[in-house]
Amino acid sequence: MAKLASLGTPSLSLDLSLQSGQAFHWVREGEGWIGAIGGQAVYLEQRAGELWVNSEGAAAARDYLALDHPLEAVHASFPQDPTMQEALRFCAGMRILRQPAWEAVATFITSSMKQVAHIAQISHTLRRLYGERMEWGGREVFAYPKPEVLAVLEEADLRACALGYRAKNLLASARLVARGEVDLEVVRALPDDAAREELCRLPGVGEKVANCALLFGFERLQAFPVDVWIERVLRERYFQKKRKVTSARIRSFCATYFGPYGGYAQQYLFHHARLTWGKK
DNA sequence: CTCCAGGTTCCGG
DNA sequence: CCGGAACATGGA
């Protein structure tokens, strides 16, 4: 095994951050994880709080793991209600990863009506077939395929990756991005609402996927994706049962109640609900 | 077998 | 603005 560099002992749970349905390609490797950060093969490991990374991946890892996010302030900003505080205890140390924009947009286009395990399967298939191949410690690692690469495929190629009806959307979106008709660097410079609107021009990107992309790929930490799990939590814990709750009502509630780090709050609620709902 | 999954889009009230 | 239905695939 090649030499590792220490990134110190940041306030971080590496496992939670890599295994909470934000990114879908990290693979267990011994005591740690192996995967790609953009075009860099990276090995990560956390032992007794100390974070280790292959030296070539150190800079990328520091950025990707968002070690500069003020995690204590994020935690302190959450509302004090019991549901939120329970999720916080369950997820403390989880960070919102700073992922490449296209990777976030594309993987969440493929996520609709799919379980996390299957999103991961799709991600691995796409990477292996169409992503840049790298290597670390004798292990193959694949980058997420660039839009220009996907853009020249046929729909059947993507259907063969088990994308189902999402194949058409991923292909069309890749073509729009590759042609520059939707420019993700322009999106990055827009304020949240305008950025969301621009992302929704991509086929297969509605409000939920756009919010995932904003949160995971554009560092908009207030973006609050509402999926089936979050909606379940909200209806059970934040709204009176028996009352009809419209999506518009949910949207306006989430936009303010969870505060400036609403995206973090959402991710903690999501992960906690998904792993504990209906158990014990 | 049935049910459901980090939804989007289109269509009729 | 709202609720329904179609859309693919595989894990539970």
PDB file of C-alpha atoms (C1' of nucleotides) in Angstrom:
ATOM      1  CA  MET A   1       0.000   0.000   0.000  1.00  0.00           C
ATOM      2  CA  ALA A   2       1.353   3.370  -0.986  1.00  0.00           C
ATOM      3  CA  LYS A   3       2.173   6.091   1.494  1.00  0.00           C
ATOM      4  CA  LEU A   4      -0.623   7.958   3.188  1.00  0.00           C
ATOM      5  CA  ALA A   5      -0.775  11.581   4.244  1.00  0.00           C
ATOM      6  CA  SER A   6      -2.545  12.756   7.368  1.00  0.00           C
ATOM      7  CA  LEU A   7      -5.287  15.354   7.184  1.00  0.00           C
ATOM      8  CA  GLY A   8      -5.329  15.702  10.946  1.00  0.00           C
ATOM      9  CA  THR A   9      -8.305  15.009  13.172  1.00  0.00           C
ATOM     10  CA  PRO A  10     -11.150  17.014  11.693  1.00  0.00           C
ATOM     11  CA  SER A  11     -14.672  16.977  13.097  1.00  0.00           C
ATOM     12  CA  LEU A  12     -15.886  14.379  10.643  1.00  0.00           C
ATOM     13  CA  SER A  13     -17.502  11.009  10.284  1.00  0.00           C
ATOM     14  CA  LEU A  14     -15.994   9.667   7.080  1.00  0.00           C
ATOM     15  CA  ASP A  15     -18.293   6.650   6.945  1.00  0.00           C
ATOM     16  CA  LEU A  16     -21.439   8.727   7.353  1.00  0.00           C
ATOM     17  CA  SER A  17     -20.301  11.269   4.806  1.00  0.00           C
ATOM     18  CA  LEU A  18     -19.519   8.674   2.146  1.00  0.00           C
ATOM     19  CA  GLN A  19     -22.429   6.339   2.902  1.00  0.00           C
ATOM     20  CA  SER A  20     -25.454   8.561   3.286  1.00  0.00           C
ATOM     21  CA  GLY A  21     -26.846   8.743  -0.207  1.00  0.00           C
ATOM     22  CA  GLN A  22     -24.894  11.783  -1.386  1.00  0.00           C
ATOM     23  CA  ALA A  23     -22.294  10.004  -3.518  1.00  0.00           C
ATOM     24  CA  PHE A  24     -22.811   6.452  -4.703  1.00  0.00           C
ATOM     25  CA  HIS A  25     -19.485   5.122  -5.869  1.00  0.00           C
ATOM     26  CA  TRP A  26     -17.308   4.709  -2.755  1.00  0.00           C
ATOM     27  CA  VAL A  27     -16.198   1.144  -2.132  1.00  0.00           C
ATOM     28  CA  ARG A  28     -14.935  -0.403   1.093  1.00  0.00           C
ATOM     29  CA  GLU A  29     -11.248  -1.195   0.857  1.00  0.00           C
ATOM     30  CA  GLY A  30      -9.727  -2.688   3.971  1.00  0.00           C
ATOM     31  CA  GLU A  31     -10.070  -0.175   6.779  1.00  0.00           C
ATOM     32  CA  GLY A  32     -11.019   2.619   4.408  1.00  0.00           C
ATOM     33  CA  TRP A  33     -12.662   3.625   1.190  1.00  0.00           C
ATOM     34  CA  ILE A  34     -11.546   3.879  -2.392  1.00  0.00           C
ATOM     35  CA  GLY A  35     -13.137   5.984  -5.099  1.00  0.00           C
ATOM     36  CA  ALA A  36     -12.736   8.882  -7.474  1.00  0.00           C
ATOM     37  CA  ILE A  37     -12.844  12.565  -6.686  1.00  0.00           C
ATOM     38  CA  GLY A  38     -13.311  14.038 -10.119  1.00  0.00           C
ATOM     39  CA  GLY A  39     -10.370  12.669 -12.109  1.00  0.00           C
ATOM     40  CA  GLN A  40      -8.285  11.647  -9.113  1.00  0.00           C
ATOM     41  CA  ALA A  41      -8.190   8.166  -7.586  1.00  0.00           C
ATOM     42  CA  VAL A  42      -8.457   8.533  -3.830  1.00  0.00           C
ATOM     43  CA  TYR A  43      -8.078   6.257  -0.834  1.00  0.00           C
ATOM     44  CA  LEU A  44      -9.514   7.499   2.465  1.00  0.00           C
ATOM     45  CA  GLU A  45      -9.276   6.049   5.920  1.00  0.00           C
ATOM     46  CA  GLN A  46     -10.166   7.295   9.395  1.00  0.00           C
ATOM     47  CA  ARG A  47      -8.431   5.748  12.401  1.00  0.00           C
ATOM     48  CA  ALA A  48      -9.041   6.987  15.929  1.00  0.00           C
ATOM     49  CA  GLY A  49     -10.313  10.225  14.485  1.00  0.00           C
ATOM     50  CA  GLU A  50      -7.301  10.833  12.303  1.00  0.00           C
ATOM     51  CA  LEU A  51      -7.994  11.132   8.607  1.00  0.00           C
ATOM     52  CA  TRP A  52      -5.575   9.534   6.157  1.00  0.00           C
ATOM     53  CA  VAL A  53      -5.454   9.897   2.396  1.00  0.00           C
ATOM     54  CA  ASN A  54      -3.150   8.840  -0.409  1.00  0.00           C
ATOM     55  CA  SER A  55      -0.807  11.778  -0.881  1.00  0.00           C
ATOM     56  CA  GLU A  56      -1.853  12.425  -4.503  1.00  0.00           C
ATOM     57  CA  GLY A  57      -5.452  12.774  -3.340  1.00  0.00           C
ATOM     58  CA  ALA A  58      -4.871  15.009  -0.324  1.00  0.00           C
ATOM     59  CA  ALA A  59      -5.845  18.317  -1.888  1.00  0.00           C
ATOM     60  CA  ALA A  60      -8.874  16.861  -3.632  1.00  0.00           C
ATOM     61  CA  ALA A  61     -10.024  15.120  -0.452  1.00  0.00           C
ATOM     62  CA  ARG A  62      -9.781  18.230   1.700  1.00  0.00           C
ATOM     63  CA  ASP A  63     -12.035  20.039  -0.747  1.00  0.00           C
ATOM     64  CA  TYR A  64     -14.434  17.149  -1.426  1.00  0.00           C
ATOM     65  CA  LEU A  65     -14.979  16.405   2.251  1.00  0.00           C
ATOM     66  CA  ALA A  66     -15.671  20.094   2.820  1.00  0.00           C
ATOM     67  CA  LEU A  67     -13.443  20.206   5.874  1.00  0.00           C
ATOM     68  CA  ASP A  68     -13.816  23.981   5.760  1.00  0.00           C
ATOM     69  CA  HIS A  69     -17.559  23.889   6.457  1.00  0.00           C
ATOM     70  CA  PRO A  70     -18.153  25.247   9.984  1.00  0.00           C
ATOM     71  CA  LEU A  71     -19.697  22.021  11.260  1.00  0.00           C
ATOM     72  CA  GLU A  72     -20.197  23.176  14.856  1.00  0.00           C
ATOM     73  CA  ALA A  73     -22.061  26.243  13.649  1.00  0.00           C
ATOM     74  CA  VAL A  74     -24.058  24.087  11.253  1.00  0.00           C
ATOM     75  CA  HIS A  75     -25.147  21.770  14.070  1.00  0.00           C
ATOM     76  CA  ALA A  76     -25.950  24.731  16.316  1.00  0.00           C
ATOM     77  CA  SER A  77     -28.132  26.278  13.631  1.00  0.00           C
ATOM     78  CA  PHE A  78     -30.560  23.358  13.521  1.00  0.00           C
ATOM     79  CA  PRO A  79     -34.012  23.837  15.043  1.00  0.00           C
ATOM     80  CA  GLN A  80     -34.299  22.462  18.581  1.00  0.00           C
ATOM     81  CA  ASP A  81     -37.261  20.158  18.002  1.00  0.00           C
ATOM     82  CA  PRO A  82     -36.915  16.486  19.106  1.00  0.00           C
ATOM     83  CA  THR A  83     -36.969  15.011  15.595  1.00  0.00           C
ATOM     84  CA  MET A  84     -34.156  17.234  14.381  1.00  0.00           C
ATOM     85  CA  GLN A  85     -32.074  16.705  17.509  1.00  0.00           C
ATOM     86  CA  GLU A  86     -32.478  12.939  17.280  1.00  0.00           C
ATOM     87  CA  ALA A  87     -31.296  13.022  13.671  1.00  0.00           C
ATOM     88  CA  LEU A  88     -28.359  15.182  14.740  1.00  0.00           C
ATOM     89  CA  ARG A  89     -27.269  12.690  17.393  1.00  0.00           C
ATOM     90  CA  PHE A  90     -27.518   9.932  14.804  1.00  0.00           C
ATOM     91  CA  CYS A  91     -25.596  11.793  12.096  1.00  0.00           C
ATOM     92  CA  ALA A  92     -23.148  14.057  13.917  1.00  0.00           C
ATOM     93  CA  GLY A  93     -19.975  14.422  11.888  1.00  0.00           C
ATOM     94  CA  MET A  94     -21.635  13.904   8.522  1.00  0.00           C
ATOM     95  CA  ARG A  95     -20.557  16.543   6.040  1.00  0.00           C
ATOM     96  CA  ILE A  96     -22.213  17.625   2.814  1.00  0.00           C
ATOM     97  CA  LEU A  97     -19.695  16.579   0.179  1.00  0.00           C
ATOM     98  CA  ARG A  98     -18.513  19.150  -2.355  1.00  0.00           C
ATOM     99  CA  GLN A  99     -19.025  17.095  -5.495  1.00  0.00           C
ATOM    100  CA  PRO A 100     -18.313  17.975  -9.127  1.00  0.00           C
ATOM    101  CA  ALA A 101     -21.381  19.706 -10.554  1.00  0.00           C
ATOM    102  CA  TRP A 102     -22.048  17.466 -13.537  1.00  0.00           C
ATOM    103  CA  GLU A 103     -21.575  14.364 -11.418  1.00  0.00           C
ATOM    104  CA  ALA A 104     -24.207  15.591  -8.967  1.00  0.00           C
ATOM    105  CA  VAL A 105     -26.643  16.598 -11.698  1.00  0.00           C
ATOM    106  CA  ALA A 106     -26.252  13.349 -13.611  1.00  0.00           C
ATOM    107  CA  THR A 107     -26.358  10.903 -10.715  1.00  0.00           C
ATOM    108  CA  PHE A 108     -29.522  12.479  -9.379  1.00  0.00           C
ATOM    109  CA  ILE A 109     -31.120  12.354 -12.816  1.00  0.00           C
ATOM    110  CA  THR A 110     -30.571   8.606 -12.559  1.00  0.00           C
ATOM    111  CA  SER A 111     -31.932   8.505  -9.001  1.00  0.00           C
ATOM    112  CA  SER A 112     -35.622   9.052  -9.615  1.00  0.00           C
ATOM    113  CA  MET A 113     -37.768   6.242  -8.223  1.00  0.00           C
ATOM    114  CA  LYS A 114     -34.688   4.196  -7.418  1.00  0.00           C
ATOM    115  CA  GLN A 115     -33.370   2.766  -4.190  1.00  0.00           C
ATOM    116  CA  VAL A 116     -29.946   3.957  -3.079  1.00  0.00           C
ATOM    117  CA  ALA A 117     -28.433   0.532  -3.796  1.00  0.00           C
ATOM    118  CA  HIS A 118     -29.594   0.661  -7.370  1.00  0.00           C
ATOM    119  CA  ILE A 119     -28.416   4.228  -7.918  1.00  0.00           C
ATOM    120  CA  ALA A 120     -24.992   2.992  -6.843  1.00  0.00           C
ATOM    121  CA  GLN A 121     -25.200   0.098  -9.271  1.00  0.00           C
ATOM    122  CA  ILE A 122     -26.046   2.458 -12.138  1.00  0.00           C
ATOM    123  CA  SER A 123     -23.210   4.800 -11.165  1.00  0.00           C
ATOM    124  CA  HIS A 124     -20.680   1.983 -11.171  1.00  0.00           C
ATOM    125  CA  THR A 125     -21.847   0.663 -14.533  1.00  0.00           C
ATOM    126  CA  LEU A 126     -21.677   4.092 -16.162  1.00  0.00           C
ATOM    127  CA  ARG A 127     -18.248   4.756 -14.689  1.00  0.00           C
ATOM    128  CA  ARG A 128     -16.834   1.406 -15.726  1.00  0.00           C
ATOM    129  CA  LEU A 129     -18.109   1.636 -19.287  1.00  0.00           C
ATOM    130  CA  TYR A 130     -17.701   5.335 -20.041  1.00  0.00           C
ATOM    131  CA  GLY A 131     -15.547   6.919 -17.354  1.00  0.00           C
ATOM    132  CA  GLU A 132     -11.830   7.578 -17.335  1.00  0.00           C
ATOM    133  CA  ARG A 133      -9.974   4.638 -15.855  1.00  0.00           C
ATOM    134  CA  MET A 134      -7.508   5.222 -13.043  1.00  0.00           C
ATOM    135  CA  GLU A 135      -5.688   3.051 -10.590  1.00  0.00           C
ATOM    136  CA  TRP A 136      -4.577   3.103  -7.003  1.00  0.00           C
ATOM    137  CA  GLY A 137      -2.871   0.364  -5.040  1.00  0.00           C
ATOM    138  CA  GLY A 138      -3.631  -2.133  -7.778  1.00  0.00           C
ATOM    139  CA  ARG A 139      -7.338  -1.255  -7.725  1.00  0.00           C
ATOM    140  CA  GLU A 140      -9.237   0.164 -10.665  1.00  0.00           C
ATOM    141  CA  VAL A 141     -11.078   3.408 -10.085  1.00  0.00           C
ATOM    142  CA  PHE A 142     -13.301   5.118 -12.607  1.00  0.00           C
ATOM    143  CA  ALA A 143     -14.221   8.786 -12.928  1.00  0.00           C
ATOM    144  CA  TYR A 144     -17.807   9.733 -13.660  1.00  0.00           C
ATOM    145  CA  PRO A 145     -18.247   9.984 -17.451  1.00  0.00           C
ATOM    146  CA  LYS A 146     -18.045  13.503 -18.827  1.00  0.00           C
ATOM    147  CA  PRO A 147     -21.107  14.965 -20.560  1.00  0.00           C
ATOM    148  CA  GLU A 148     -19.289  15.030 -23.912  1.00  0.00           C
ATOM    149  CA  VAL A 149     -18.724  11.290 -23.682  1.00  0.00           C
ATOM    150  CA  LEU A 150     -22.329  10.484 -22.816  1.00  0.00           C
ATOM    151  CA  ALA A 151     -23.587  12.957 -25.417  1.00  0.00           C
ATOM    152  CA  VAL A 152     -22.408  10.839 -28.340  1.00  0.00           C
ATOM    153  CA  LEU A 153     -24.054   7.639 -27.123  1.00  0.00           C
ATOM    154  CA  GLU A 154     -27.419   6.277 -28.173  1.00  0.00           C
ATOM    155  CA  GLU A 155     -30.333   5.833 -25.815  1.00  0.00           C
ATOM    156  CA  ALA A 156     -29.973   2.068 -26.144  1.00  0.00           C
ATOM    157  CA  ASP A 157     -26.435   2.259 -24.760  1.00  0.00           C
ATOM    158  CA  LEU A 158     -27.731   3.848 -21.592  1.00  0.00           C
ATOM    159  CA  ARG A 159     -30.740   1.555 -21.344  1.00  0.00           C
ATOM    160  CA  ALA A 160     -28.211  -1.256 -21.329  1.00  0.00           C
ATOM    161  CA  CYS A 161     -26.923   0.238 -18.057  1.00  0.00           C
ATOM    162  CA  ALA A 162     -30.316  -0.417 -16.465  1.00  0.00           C
ATOM    163  CA  LEU A 163     -31.363   3.209 -16.518  1.00  0.00           C
ATOM    164  CA  GLY A 164     -34.838   2.420 -17.784  1.00  0.00           C
ATOM    165  CA  TYR A 165     -36.832   5.510 -18.746  1.00  0.00           C
ATOM    166  CA  ARG A 166     -34.080   7.678 -17.197  1.00  0.00           C
ATOM    167  CA  ALA A 167     -31.809   6.857 -20.162  1.00  0.00           C
ATOM    168  CA  LYS A 168     -33.543   9.371 -22.382  1.00  0.00           C
ATOM    169  CA  ASN A 169     -33.238  12.093 -19.746  1.00  0.00           C
ATOM    170  CA  LEU A 170     -29.568  11.509 -18.978  1.00  0.00           C
ATOM    171  CA  LEU A 171     -28.705  11.463 -22.675  1.00  0.00           C
ATOM    172  CA  ALA A 172     -30.639  14.631 -23.488  1.00  0.00           C
ATOM    173  CA  SER A 173     -29.192  16.419 -20.463  1.00  0.00           C
ATOM    174  CA  ALA A 174     -25.649  15.362 -21.347  1.00  0.00           C
ATOM    175  CA  ARG A 175     -26.161  16.760 -24.843  1.00  0.00           C
ATOM    176  CA  LEU A 176     -27.466  20.097 -23.551  1.00  0.00           C
ATOM    177  CA  VAL A 177     -24.531  20.421 -21.179  1.00  0.00           C
ATOM    178  CA  ALA A 178     -21.960  19.257 -23.723  1.00  0.00           C
ATOM    179  CA  ARG A 179     -23.223  21.804 -26.248  1.00  0.00           C
ATOM    180  CA  GLY A 180     -23.109  24.508 -23.614  1.00  0.00           C
ATOM    181  CA  GLU A 181     -26.823  25.213 -23.974  1.00  0.00           C
ATOM    182  CA  VAL A 182     -26.969  24.715 -20.251  1.00  0.00           C
ATOM    183  CA  ASP A 183     -23.696  25.984 -18.830  1.00  0.00           C
ATOM    184  CA  LEU A 184     -23.011  24.657 -15.344  1.00  0.00           C
ATOM    185  CA  GLU A 185     -20.446  27.380 -14.706  1.00  0.00           C
ATOM    186  CA  VAL A 186     -23.124  29.948 -15.447  1.00  0.00           C
ATOM    187  CA  VAL A 187     -25.406  28.121 -13.032  1.00  0.00           C
ATOM    188  CA  ARG A 188     -22.690  28.351 -10.407  1.00  0.00           C
ATOM    189  CA  ALA A 189     -22.707  32.133 -10.634  1.00  0.00           C
ATOM    190  CA  LEU A 190     -26.490  32.497 -10.308  1.00  0.00           C
ATOM    191  CA  PRO A 191     -28.403  33.053  -7.065  1.00  0.00           C
ATOM    192  CA  ASP A 192     -30.214  29.986  -5.727  1.00  0.00           C
ATOM    193  CA  ASP A 193     -33.639  30.481  -7.313  1.00  0.00           C
ATOM    194  CA  ALA A 194     -32.277  31.365 -10.741  1.00  0.00           C
ATOM    195  CA  ALA A 195     -29.805  28.490 -10.554  1.00  0.00           C
ATOM    196  CA  ARG A 196     -32.614  26.061  -9.712  1.00  0.00           C
ATOM    197  CA  GLU A 197     -34.677  27.364 -12.604  1.00  0.00           C
ATOM    198  CA  GLU A 198     -31.764  26.951 -14.999  1.00  0.00           C
ATOM    199  CA  LEU A 199     -31.090  23.376 -13.857  1.00  0.00           C
ATOM    200  CA  CYS A 200     -34.767  22.530 -14.362  1.00  0.00           C
ATOM    201  CA  ARG A 201     -34.285  23.160 -18.087  1.00  0.00           C
ATOM    202  CA  LEU A 202     -32.526  19.801 -18.164  1.00  0.00           C
ATOM    203  CA  PRO A 203     -34.842  16.881 -18.896  1.00  0.00           C
ATOM    204  CA  GLY A 204     -35.283  14.676 -15.845  1.00  0.00           C
ATOM    205  CA  VAL A 205     -34.478  17.570 -13.539  1.00  0.00           C
ATOM    206  CA  GLY A 206     -37.430  18.800 -11.528  1.00  0.00           C
ATOM    207  CA  GLU A 207     -37.453  20.606  -8.223  1.00  0.00           C
ATOM    208  CA  LYS A 208     -36.168  17.711  -6.125  1.00  0.00           C
ATOM    209  CA  VAL A 209     -33.286  16.718  -8.383  1.00  0.00           C
ATOM    210  CA  ALA A 210     -32.388  20.371  -8.886  1.00  0.00           C
ATOM    211  CA  ASN A 211     -32.181  20.835  -5.131  1.00  0.00           C
ATOM    212  CA  CYS A 212     -29.951  17.765  -4.787  1.00  0.00           C
ATOM    213  CA  ALA A 213     -27.686  19.143  -7.492  1.00  0.00           C
ATOM    214  CA  LEU A 214     -27.613  22.563  -5.842  1.00  0.00           C
ATOM    215  CA  LEU A 215     -26.817  21.077  -2.438  1.00  0.00           C
ATOM    216  CA  PHE A 216     -24.248  18.462  -3.485  1.00  0.00           C
ATOM    217  CA  GLY A 217     -22.789  20.021  -6.622  1.00  0.00           C
ATOM    218  CA  PHE A 218     -23.076  23.770  -6.153  1.00  0.00           C
ATOM    219  CA  GLU A 219     -22.587  24.135  -2.416  1.00  0.00           C
ATOM    220  CA  ARG A 220     -25.989  25.736  -1.851  1.00  0.00           C
ATOM    221  CA  LEU A 221     -26.291  24.615   1.745  1.00  0.00           C
ATOM    222  CA  GLN A 222     -29.819  25.917   2.133  1.00  0.00           C
ATOM    223  CA  ALA A 223     -31.215  23.814  -0.749  1.00  0.00           C
ATOM    224  CA  PHE A 224     -33.722  21.368   0.743  1.00  0.00           C
ATOM    225  CA  PRO A 225     -34.600  18.390  -1.461  1.00  0.00           C
ATOM    226  CA  VAL A 226     -37.970  16.856  -0.566  1.00  0.00           C
ATOM    227  CA  ASP A 227     -38.074  13.162  -1.418  1.00  0.00           C
ATOM    228  CA  VAL A 228     -40.358  10.389  -0.190  1.00  0.00           C
ATOM    229  CA  TRP A 229     -38.401   9.976   3.063  1.00  0.00           C
ATOM    230  CA  ILE A 230     -38.359  13.648   3.943  1.00  0.00           C
ATOM    231  CA  GLU A 231     -42.014  13.957   3.091  1.00  0.00           C
ATOM    232  CA  ARG A 232     -42.748  11.022   5.386  1.00  0.00           C
ATOM    233  CA  VAL A 233     -40.822  12.665   8.247  1.00  0.00           C
ATOM    234  CA  LEU A 234     -42.471  16.014   7.669  1.00  0.00           C
ATOM    235  CA  ARG A 235     -45.994  14.616   7.567  1.00  0.00           C
ATOM    236  CA  GLU A 236     -45.470  12.463  10.657  1.00  0.00           C
ATOM    237  CA  ARG A 237     -43.448  14.836  12.811  1.00  0.00           C
ATOM    238  CA  TYR A 238     -43.932  18.390  11.645  1.00  0.00           C
ATOM    239  CA  PHE A 239     -47.529  18.526  10.470  1.00  0.00           C
ATOM    240  CA  GLN A 240     -50.704  17.383  12.139  1.00  0.00           C
ATOM    241  CA  LYS A 241     -51.902  14.100  10.762  1.00  0.00           C
ATOM    242  CA  LYS A 242     -55.352  14.154   9.218  1.00  0.00           C
ATOM    243  CA  ARG A 243     -54.588  17.541   7.752  1.00  0.00           C
ATOM    244  CA  LYS A 244     -54.031  17.732   4.056  1.00  0.00           C
ATOM    245  CA  VAL A 245     -50.547  19.019   3.357  1.00  0.00           C
ATOM    246  CA  THR A 246     -49.896  20.358  -0.102  1.00  0.00           C
ATOM    247  CA  SER A 247     -46.482  20.356  -1.699  1.00  0.00           C
ATOM    248  CA  ALA A 248     -46.577  24.134  -1.761  1.00  0.00           C
ATOM    249  CA  ARG A 249     -47.086  24.158   2.015  1.00  0.00           C
ATOM    250  CA  ILE A 250     -44.159  21.790   2.529  1.00  0.00           C
ATOM    251  CA  ARG A 251     -41.965  23.901   0.305  1.00  0.00           C
ATOM    252  CA  SER A 252     -42.597  27.153   2.121  1.00  0.00           C
ATOM    253  CA  PHE A 253     -42.167  25.475   5.525  1.00  0.00           C
ATOM    254  CA  CYS A 254     -38.811  23.920   4.668  1.00  0.00           C
ATOM    255  CA  ALA A 255     -37.494  27.068   3.057  1.00  0.00           C
ATOM    256  CA  THR A 256     -37.449  28.876   6.388  1.00  0.00           C
ATOM    257  CA  TYR A 257     -37.877  26.502   9.337  1.00  0.00           C
ATOM    258  CA  PHE A 258     -34.579  24.621   8.956  1.00  0.00           C
ATOM    259  CA  GLY A 259     -32.491  27.746   8.594  1.00  0.00           C
ATOM    260  CA  PRO A 260     -29.439  28.755   6.564  1.00  0.00           C
ATOM    261  CA  TYR A 261     -28.000  25.217   6.643  1.00  0.00           C
ATOM    262  CA  GLY A 262     -31.291  23.585   5.703  1.00  0.00           C
ATOM    263  CA  GLY A 263     -29.525  21.267   3.285  1.00  0.00           C
ATOM    264  CA  TYR A 264     -27.482  19.818   6.123  1.00  0.00           C
ATOM    265  CA  ALA A 265     -30.611  19.436   8.242  1.00  0.00           C
ATOM    266  CA  GLN A 266     -32.349  17.713   5.365  1.00  0.00           C
ATOM    267  CA  GLN A 267     -29.500  15.269   4.820  1.00  0.00           C
ATOM    268  CA  TYR A 268     -29.426  14.349   8.516  1.00  0.00           C
ATOM    269  CA  LEU A 269     -33.201  13.849   8.581  1.00  0.00           C
ATOM    270  CA  PHE A 270     -33.041  11.796   5.398  1.00  0.00           C
ATOM    271  CA  HIS A 271     -30.299   9.479   6.568  1.00  0.00           C
ATOM    272  CA  HIS A 272     -31.757   9.005  10.027  1.00  0.00           C
ATOM    273  CA  ALA A 273     -35.221   8.257   8.666  1.00  0.00           C
ATOM    274  CA  ARG A 274     -33.986   5.887   6.004  1.00  0.00           C
ATOM    275  CA  LEU A 275     -31.968   3.792   8.460  1.00  0.00           C
ATOM    276  CA  THR A 276     -34.316   3.771  11.427  1.00  0.00           C
ATOM    277  CA  TRP A 277     -37.859   4.056  10.093  1.00  0.00           C
ATOM    278  CA  GLY A 278     -39.998   1.119  11.150  1.00  0.00           C
ATOM    279  CA  LYS A 279     -37.133  -0.538  13.035  1.00  0.00           C
ATOM    280  CA  LYS A 280     -36.812  -1.342  16.772  1.00  0.00           C
TER     281      LYS A 280
ATOM    282  C1'  DC B   1     -46.443 -12.332  -6.125  1.00  0.00           C
ATOM    283  C1'  DT B   2     -46.860  -7.457  -4.385  1.00  0.00           C
ATOM    284  C1'  DC B   3     -44.950  -3.235  -2.904  1.00  0.00           C
ATOM    285  C1'  DC B   4     -41.912   0.494  -3.247  1.00  0.00           C
ATOM    286  C1'  DA B   5     -37.830   3.233  -4.331  1.00  0.00           C
ATOM    287  C1'  DG B   6     -33.607  10.335  -2.818  1.00  0.00           C
ATOM    288  C1'  DG B   7     -39.383  11.920  -9.360  1.00  0.00           C
ATOM    289  C1'  DT B   8     -40.611  14.095 -13.681  1.00  0.00           C
ATOM    290  C1'  DT B   9     -43.861  15.213 -16.948  1.00  0.00           C
ATOM    291  C1'  DC B  10     -48.157  15.677 -18.890  1.00  0.00           C
ATOM    292  C1'  DC B  11     -53.069  16.025 -18.571  1.00  0.00           C
ATOM    293  C1'  DG B  12     -57.778  16.976 -16.903  1.00  0.00           C
ATOM    294  C1'  DG B  13     -60.332  19.339 -13.043  1.00  0.00           C
TER     295       DG B  13
ATOM    296  C1'  DC C   1     -52.675  24.978  -8.082  1.00  0.00           C
ATOM    297  C1'  DC C   2     -54.051  20.113  -7.425  1.00  0.00           C
ATOM    298  C1'  DG C   3     -54.350  14.930  -7.839  1.00  0.00           C
ATOM    299  C1'  DG C   4     -53.529  10.886 -11.154  1.00  0.00           C
ATOM    300  C1'  DA C   5     -51.132   8.138 -14.367  1.00  0.00           C
ATOM    301  C1'  DA C   6     -47.259   6.602 -17.124  1.00  0.00           C
ATOM    302  C1'  DC C   7     -42.614   5.628 -17.020  1.00  0.00           C
ATOM    303  C1'  DA C   8     -38.385   0.782 -16.034  1.00  0.00           C
ATOM    304  C1'  DT C   9     -35.994  -1.971 -12.919  1.00  0.00           C
ATOM    305  C1'  DG C  10     -34.677  -4.632  -8.997  1.00  0.00           C
ATOM    306  C1'  DG C  11     -34.475  -5.264  -3.885  1.00  0.00           C
ATOM    307  C1'  DA C  12     -37.271  -6.466   0.119  1.00  0.00           C
TER     308       DA C  12
END
